[in-house]
PDB file of C-alpha atoms in Angstrom:
ATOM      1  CA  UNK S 296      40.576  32.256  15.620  1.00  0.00           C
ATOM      2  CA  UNK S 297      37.275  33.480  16.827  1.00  0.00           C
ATOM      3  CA  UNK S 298      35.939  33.751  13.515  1.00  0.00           C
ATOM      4  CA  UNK S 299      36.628  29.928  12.268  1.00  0.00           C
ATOM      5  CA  UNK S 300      34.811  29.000  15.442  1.00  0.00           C
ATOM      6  CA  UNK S 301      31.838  30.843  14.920  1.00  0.00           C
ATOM      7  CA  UNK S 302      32.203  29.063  11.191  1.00  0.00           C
ATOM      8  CA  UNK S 303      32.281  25.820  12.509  1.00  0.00           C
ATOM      9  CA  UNK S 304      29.571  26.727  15.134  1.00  0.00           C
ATOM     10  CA  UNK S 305      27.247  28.179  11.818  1.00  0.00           C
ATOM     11  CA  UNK S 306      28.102  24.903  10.050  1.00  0.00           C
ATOM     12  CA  UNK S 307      27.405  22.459  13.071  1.00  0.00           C
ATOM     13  CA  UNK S 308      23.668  24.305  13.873  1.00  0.00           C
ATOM     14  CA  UNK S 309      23.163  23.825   9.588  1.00  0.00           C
ATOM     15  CA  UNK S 310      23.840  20.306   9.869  1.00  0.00           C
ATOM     16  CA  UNK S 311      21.690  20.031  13.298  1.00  0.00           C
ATOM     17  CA  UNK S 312      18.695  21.302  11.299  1.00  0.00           C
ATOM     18  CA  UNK S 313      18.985  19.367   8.623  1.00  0.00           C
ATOM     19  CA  UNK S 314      19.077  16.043  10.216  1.00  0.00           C
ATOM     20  CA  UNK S 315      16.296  17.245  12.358  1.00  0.00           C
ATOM     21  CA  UNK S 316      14.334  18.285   9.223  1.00  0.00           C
ATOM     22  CA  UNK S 317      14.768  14.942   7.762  1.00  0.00           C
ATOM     23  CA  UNK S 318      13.746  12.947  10.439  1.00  0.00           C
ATOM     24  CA  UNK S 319      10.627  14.702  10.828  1.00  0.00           C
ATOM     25  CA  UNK S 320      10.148  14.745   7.312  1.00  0.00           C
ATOM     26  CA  UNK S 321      10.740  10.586   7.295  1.00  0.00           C
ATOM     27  CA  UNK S 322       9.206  10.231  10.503  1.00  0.00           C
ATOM     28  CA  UNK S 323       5.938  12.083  10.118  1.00  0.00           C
ATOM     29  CA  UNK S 324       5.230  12.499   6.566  1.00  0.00           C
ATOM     30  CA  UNK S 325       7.137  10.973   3.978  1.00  0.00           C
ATOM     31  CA  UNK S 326       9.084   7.383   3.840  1.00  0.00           C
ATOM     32  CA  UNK S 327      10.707   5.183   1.799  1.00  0.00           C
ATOM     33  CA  UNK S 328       9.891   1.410   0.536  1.00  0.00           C
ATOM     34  CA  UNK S 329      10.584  -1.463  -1.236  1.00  0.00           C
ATOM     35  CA  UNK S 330       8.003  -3.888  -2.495  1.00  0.00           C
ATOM     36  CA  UNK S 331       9.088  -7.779  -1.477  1.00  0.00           C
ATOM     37  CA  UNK S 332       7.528  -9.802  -3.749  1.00  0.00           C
ATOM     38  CA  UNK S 333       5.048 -10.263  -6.486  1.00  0.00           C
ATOM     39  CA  UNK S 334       1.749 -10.017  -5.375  1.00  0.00           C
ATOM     40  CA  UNK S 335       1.273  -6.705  -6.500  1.00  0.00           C
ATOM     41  CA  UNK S 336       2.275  -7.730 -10.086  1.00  0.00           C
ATOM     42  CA  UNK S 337       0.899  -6.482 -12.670  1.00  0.00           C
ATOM     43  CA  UNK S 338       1.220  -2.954 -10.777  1.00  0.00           C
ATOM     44  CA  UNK S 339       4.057  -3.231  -8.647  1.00  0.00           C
ATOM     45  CA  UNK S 340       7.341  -5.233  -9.620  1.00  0.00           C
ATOM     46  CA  UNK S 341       9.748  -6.781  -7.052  1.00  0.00           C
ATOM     47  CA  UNK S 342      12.083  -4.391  -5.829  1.00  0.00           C
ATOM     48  CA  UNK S 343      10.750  -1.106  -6.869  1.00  0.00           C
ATOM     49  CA  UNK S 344      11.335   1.708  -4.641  1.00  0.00           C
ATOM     50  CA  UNK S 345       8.492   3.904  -3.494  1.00  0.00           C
ATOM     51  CA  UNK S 346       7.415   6.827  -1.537  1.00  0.00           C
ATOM     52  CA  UNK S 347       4.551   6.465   1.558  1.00  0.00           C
ATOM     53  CA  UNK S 348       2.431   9.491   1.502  1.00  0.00           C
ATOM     54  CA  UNK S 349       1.870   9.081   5.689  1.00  0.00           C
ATOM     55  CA  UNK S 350       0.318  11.953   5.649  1.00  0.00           C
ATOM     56  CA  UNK S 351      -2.649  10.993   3.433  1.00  0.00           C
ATOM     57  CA  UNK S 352      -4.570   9.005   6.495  1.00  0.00           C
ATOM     58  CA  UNK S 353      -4.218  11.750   9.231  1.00  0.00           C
ATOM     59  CA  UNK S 354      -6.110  13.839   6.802  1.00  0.00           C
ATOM     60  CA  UNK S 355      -8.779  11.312   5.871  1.00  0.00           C
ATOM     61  CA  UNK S 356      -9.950   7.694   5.512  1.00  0.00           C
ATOM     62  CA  UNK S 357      -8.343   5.530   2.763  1.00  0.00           C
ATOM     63  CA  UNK S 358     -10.871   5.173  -0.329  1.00  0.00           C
ATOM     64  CA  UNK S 359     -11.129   1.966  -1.840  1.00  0.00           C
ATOM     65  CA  UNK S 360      -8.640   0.579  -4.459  1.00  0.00           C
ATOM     66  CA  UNK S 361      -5.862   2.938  -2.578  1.00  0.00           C
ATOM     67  CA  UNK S 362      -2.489   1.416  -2.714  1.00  0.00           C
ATOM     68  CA  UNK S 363      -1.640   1.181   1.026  1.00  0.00           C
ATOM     69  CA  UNK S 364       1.183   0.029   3.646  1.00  0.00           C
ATOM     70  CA  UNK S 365       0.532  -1.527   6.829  1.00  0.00           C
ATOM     71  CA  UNK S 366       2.290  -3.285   9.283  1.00  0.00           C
ATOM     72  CA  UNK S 367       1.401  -6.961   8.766  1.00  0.00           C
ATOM     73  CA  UNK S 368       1.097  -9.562  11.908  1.00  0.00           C
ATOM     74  CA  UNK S 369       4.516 -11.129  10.745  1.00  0.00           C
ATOM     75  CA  UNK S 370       6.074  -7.822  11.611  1.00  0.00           C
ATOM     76  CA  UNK S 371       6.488  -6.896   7.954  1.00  0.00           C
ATOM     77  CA  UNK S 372       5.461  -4.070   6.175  1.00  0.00           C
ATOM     78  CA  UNK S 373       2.732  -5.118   3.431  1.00  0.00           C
ATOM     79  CA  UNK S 374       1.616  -2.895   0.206  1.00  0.00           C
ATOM     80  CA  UNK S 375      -1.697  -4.139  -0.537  1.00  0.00           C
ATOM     81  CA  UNK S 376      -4.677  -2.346  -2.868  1.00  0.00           C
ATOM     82  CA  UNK S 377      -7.701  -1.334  -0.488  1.00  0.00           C
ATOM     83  CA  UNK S 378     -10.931  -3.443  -1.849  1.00  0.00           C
ATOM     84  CA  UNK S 379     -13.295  -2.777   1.347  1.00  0.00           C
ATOM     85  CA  UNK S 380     -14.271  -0.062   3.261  1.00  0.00           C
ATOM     86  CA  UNK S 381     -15.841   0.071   7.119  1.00  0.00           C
ATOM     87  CA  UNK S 382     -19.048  -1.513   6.750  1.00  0.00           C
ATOM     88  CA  UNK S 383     -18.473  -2.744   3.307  1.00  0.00           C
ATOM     89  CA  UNK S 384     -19.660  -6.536   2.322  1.00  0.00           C
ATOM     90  CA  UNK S 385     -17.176  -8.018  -0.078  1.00  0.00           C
ATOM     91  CA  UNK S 386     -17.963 -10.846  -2.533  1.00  0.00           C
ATOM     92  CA  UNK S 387     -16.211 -12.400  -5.615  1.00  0.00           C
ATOM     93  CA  UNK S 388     -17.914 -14.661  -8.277  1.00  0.00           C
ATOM     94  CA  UNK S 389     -17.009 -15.629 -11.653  1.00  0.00           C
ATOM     95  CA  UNK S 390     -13.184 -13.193 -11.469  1.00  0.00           C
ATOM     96  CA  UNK S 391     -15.902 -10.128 -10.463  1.00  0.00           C
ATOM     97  CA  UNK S 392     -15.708  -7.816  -7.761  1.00  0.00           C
ATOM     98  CA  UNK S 393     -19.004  -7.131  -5.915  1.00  0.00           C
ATOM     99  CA  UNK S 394     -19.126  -4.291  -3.020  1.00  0.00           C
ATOM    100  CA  UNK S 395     -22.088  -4.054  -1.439  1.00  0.00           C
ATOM    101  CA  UNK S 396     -23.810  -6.241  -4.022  1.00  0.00           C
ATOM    102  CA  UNK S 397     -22.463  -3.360  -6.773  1.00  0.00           C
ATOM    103  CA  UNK S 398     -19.809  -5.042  -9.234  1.00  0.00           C
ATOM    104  CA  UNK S 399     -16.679  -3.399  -9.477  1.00  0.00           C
ATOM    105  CA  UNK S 400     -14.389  -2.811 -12.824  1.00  0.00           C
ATOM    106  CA  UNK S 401     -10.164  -3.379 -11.696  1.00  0.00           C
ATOM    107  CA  UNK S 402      -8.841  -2.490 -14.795  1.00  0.00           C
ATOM    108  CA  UNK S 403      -5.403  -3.047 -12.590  1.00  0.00           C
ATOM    109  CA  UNK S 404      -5.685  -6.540 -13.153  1.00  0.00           C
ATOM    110  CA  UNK S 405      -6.722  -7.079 -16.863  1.00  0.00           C
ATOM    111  CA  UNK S 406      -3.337  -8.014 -17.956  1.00  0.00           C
ATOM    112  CA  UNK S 407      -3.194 -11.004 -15.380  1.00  0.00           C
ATOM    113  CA  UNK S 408      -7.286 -11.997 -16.461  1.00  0.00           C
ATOM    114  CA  UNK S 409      -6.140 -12.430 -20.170  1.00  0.00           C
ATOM    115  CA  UNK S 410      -2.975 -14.867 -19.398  1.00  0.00           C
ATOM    116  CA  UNK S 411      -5.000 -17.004 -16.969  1.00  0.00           C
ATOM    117  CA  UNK S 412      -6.288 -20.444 -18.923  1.00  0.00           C
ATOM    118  CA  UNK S 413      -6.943 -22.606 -16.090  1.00  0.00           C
ATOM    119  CA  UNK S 414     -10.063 -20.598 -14.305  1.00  0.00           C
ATOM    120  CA  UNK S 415     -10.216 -16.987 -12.729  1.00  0.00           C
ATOM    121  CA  UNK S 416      -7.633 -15.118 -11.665  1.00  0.00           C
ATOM    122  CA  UNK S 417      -9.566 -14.383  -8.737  1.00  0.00           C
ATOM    123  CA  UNK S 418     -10.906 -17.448  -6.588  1.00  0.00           C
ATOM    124  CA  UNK S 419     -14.880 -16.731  -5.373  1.00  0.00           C
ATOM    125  CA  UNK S 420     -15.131 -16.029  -1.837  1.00  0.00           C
ATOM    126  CA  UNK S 421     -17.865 -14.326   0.320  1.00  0.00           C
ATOM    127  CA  UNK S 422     -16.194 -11.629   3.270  1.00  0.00           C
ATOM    128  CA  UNK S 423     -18.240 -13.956   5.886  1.00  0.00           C
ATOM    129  CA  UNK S 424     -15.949 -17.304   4.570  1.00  0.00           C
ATOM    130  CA  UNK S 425     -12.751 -15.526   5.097  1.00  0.00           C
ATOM    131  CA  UNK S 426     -13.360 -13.191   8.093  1.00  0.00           C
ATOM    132  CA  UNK S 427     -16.119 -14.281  10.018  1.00  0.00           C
ATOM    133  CA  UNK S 428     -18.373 -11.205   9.054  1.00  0.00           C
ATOM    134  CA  UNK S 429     -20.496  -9.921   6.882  1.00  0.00           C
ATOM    135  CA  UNK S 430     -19.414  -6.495   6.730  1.00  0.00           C
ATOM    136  CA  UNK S 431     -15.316  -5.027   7.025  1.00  0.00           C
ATOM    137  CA  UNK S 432     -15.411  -3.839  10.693  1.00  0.00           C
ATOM    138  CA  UNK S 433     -15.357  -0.326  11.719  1.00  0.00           C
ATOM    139  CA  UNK S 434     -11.776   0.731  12.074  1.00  0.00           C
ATOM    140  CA  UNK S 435     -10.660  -1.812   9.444  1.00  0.00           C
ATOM    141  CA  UNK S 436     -10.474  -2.521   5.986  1.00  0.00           C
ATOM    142  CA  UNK S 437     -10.272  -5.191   3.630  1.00  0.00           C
ATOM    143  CA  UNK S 438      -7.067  -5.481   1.229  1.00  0.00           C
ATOM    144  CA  UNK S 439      -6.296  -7.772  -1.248  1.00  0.00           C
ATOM    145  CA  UNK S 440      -2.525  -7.871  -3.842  1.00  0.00           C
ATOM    146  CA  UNK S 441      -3.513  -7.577  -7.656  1.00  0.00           C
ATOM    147  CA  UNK S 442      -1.943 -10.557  -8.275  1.00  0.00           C
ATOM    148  CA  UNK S 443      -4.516 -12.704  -6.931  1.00  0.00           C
ATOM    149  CA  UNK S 444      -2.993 -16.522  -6.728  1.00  0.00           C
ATOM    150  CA  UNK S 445       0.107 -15.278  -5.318  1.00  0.00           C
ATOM    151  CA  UNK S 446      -0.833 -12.908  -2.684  1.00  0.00           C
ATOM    152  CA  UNK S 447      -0.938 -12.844   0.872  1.00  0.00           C
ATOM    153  CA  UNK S 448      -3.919 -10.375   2.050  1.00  0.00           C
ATOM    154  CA  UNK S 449      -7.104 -10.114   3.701  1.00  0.00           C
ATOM    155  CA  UNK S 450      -8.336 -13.040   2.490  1.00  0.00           C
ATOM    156  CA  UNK S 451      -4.900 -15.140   4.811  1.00  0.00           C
ATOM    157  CA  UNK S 452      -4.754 -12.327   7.517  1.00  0.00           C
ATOM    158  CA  UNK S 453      -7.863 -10.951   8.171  1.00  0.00           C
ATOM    159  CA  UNK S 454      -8.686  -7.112   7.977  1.00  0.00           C
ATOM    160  CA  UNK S 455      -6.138  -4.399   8.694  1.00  0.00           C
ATOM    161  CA  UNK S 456      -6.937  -1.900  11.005  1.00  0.00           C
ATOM    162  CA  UNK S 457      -6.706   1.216  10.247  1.00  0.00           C
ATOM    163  CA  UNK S 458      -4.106   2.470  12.897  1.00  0.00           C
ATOM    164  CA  UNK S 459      -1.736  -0.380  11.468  1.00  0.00           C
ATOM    165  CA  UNK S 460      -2.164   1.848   8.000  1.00  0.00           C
ATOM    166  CA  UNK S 461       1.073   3.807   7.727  1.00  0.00           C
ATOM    167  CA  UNK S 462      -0.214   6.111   4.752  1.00  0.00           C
ATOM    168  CA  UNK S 463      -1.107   5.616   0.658  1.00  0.00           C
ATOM    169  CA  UNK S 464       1.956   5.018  -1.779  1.00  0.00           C
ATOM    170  CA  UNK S 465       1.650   5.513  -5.547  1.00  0.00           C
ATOM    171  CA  UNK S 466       5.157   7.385  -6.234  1.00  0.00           C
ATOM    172  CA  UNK S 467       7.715   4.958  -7.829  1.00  0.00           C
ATOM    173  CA  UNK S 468      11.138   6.704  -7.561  1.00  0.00           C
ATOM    174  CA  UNK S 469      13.628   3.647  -8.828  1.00  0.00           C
ATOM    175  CA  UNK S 470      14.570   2.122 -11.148  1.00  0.00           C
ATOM    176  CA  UNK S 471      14.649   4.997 -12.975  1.00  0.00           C
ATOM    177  CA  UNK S 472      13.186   3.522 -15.933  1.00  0.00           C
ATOM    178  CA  UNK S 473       9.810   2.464 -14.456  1.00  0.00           C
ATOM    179  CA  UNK S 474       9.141   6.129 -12.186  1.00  0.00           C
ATOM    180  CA  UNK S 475       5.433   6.657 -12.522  1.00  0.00           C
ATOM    181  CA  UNK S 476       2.597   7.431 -10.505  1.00  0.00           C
ATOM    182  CA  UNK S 477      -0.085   4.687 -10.159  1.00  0.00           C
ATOM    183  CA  UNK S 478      -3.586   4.853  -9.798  1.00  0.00           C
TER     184      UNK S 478
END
């Protein structure tokens, strides 16, 4: 008798650690997500299941074109691409990137460029006309979905502060057929 209770005393403490292990684990460094929506196309599909890296930011700053999640003001997780940095001035003209008067290449979103007939994928906007500023604000950063027209971002809800930045994602896990790392 006394040794199928210390069994089912050794199996109890197992199954204590591992729950405890994988709430850390989910809590503190690695999580789950979906992506709701499209306006990450080309990149990102509806429904594809990823894994948050939320370790990445307590190490270090995000670096710009990151694929990030945040907690939006609608009380929704977001997975946007990071376009400014902390200081950064952010400018489009004629479907062009500029950062800090430097254009950018986003090789990301060439696919969506060559389909578009009816102007540019990206509509021209100075940082100042959508936030008020010249520069992204320290703390903060500027994000924007690669598929431009359809995307709710920076541009709709201001910058994203960084503590609001739950880590970098570019592990897609399901469907099975599409698991890839992204850039």
């Amino acid at each position: 008798m006394a040794k199928k209770k210390n069994e089912f005393w050794e199996w109890t403490k197992a199954l204590i650690i591992a729950v405890v292990l994988a709430a850390v684990i989910r809590y503190f460094l690695f999580a789950p997500i979906v992506v709701d929506g499209l306006s990450m196309m080309p990149t990102l599909h509806d429904q594809d299941r990823m894994i948050v890296n939320k370790l990445s930011y307590k190490i270090g700053e995000p670096e710009r074109f990151d694929i990030v999640v945040f907690h939006a003001p609608e009380n929704k997780d977001y997975i946007k691409r990071v376009i400014g940095l902390p200081g950064d001035t952010i400018e489009y003209r004629d479907d062009t990137l500029y950062v800090n008067g430097k254009a950018y290449e986003e090789p990301y979103l060439e696919e969506y460029k060559q389909q578009v007939i009816d102007g540019p994928l990206t509509d021209p906007f100075t940082l100042e006309e959508k936030i008020g500023r010249e520069t992204v604000p320290e703390g903060h950063i500027f994000v924007m979905g690669d598929n431009r027209r359809f995307s709710k971002d920076s541009r709709h809800i201001g910058t994203v502060p960084l503590e609001e930045v739950l880590g970098k994602t570019s592990i897609i896990y399901w469907p099975l057929e599409d698991i890839r790392t992204i850039d």
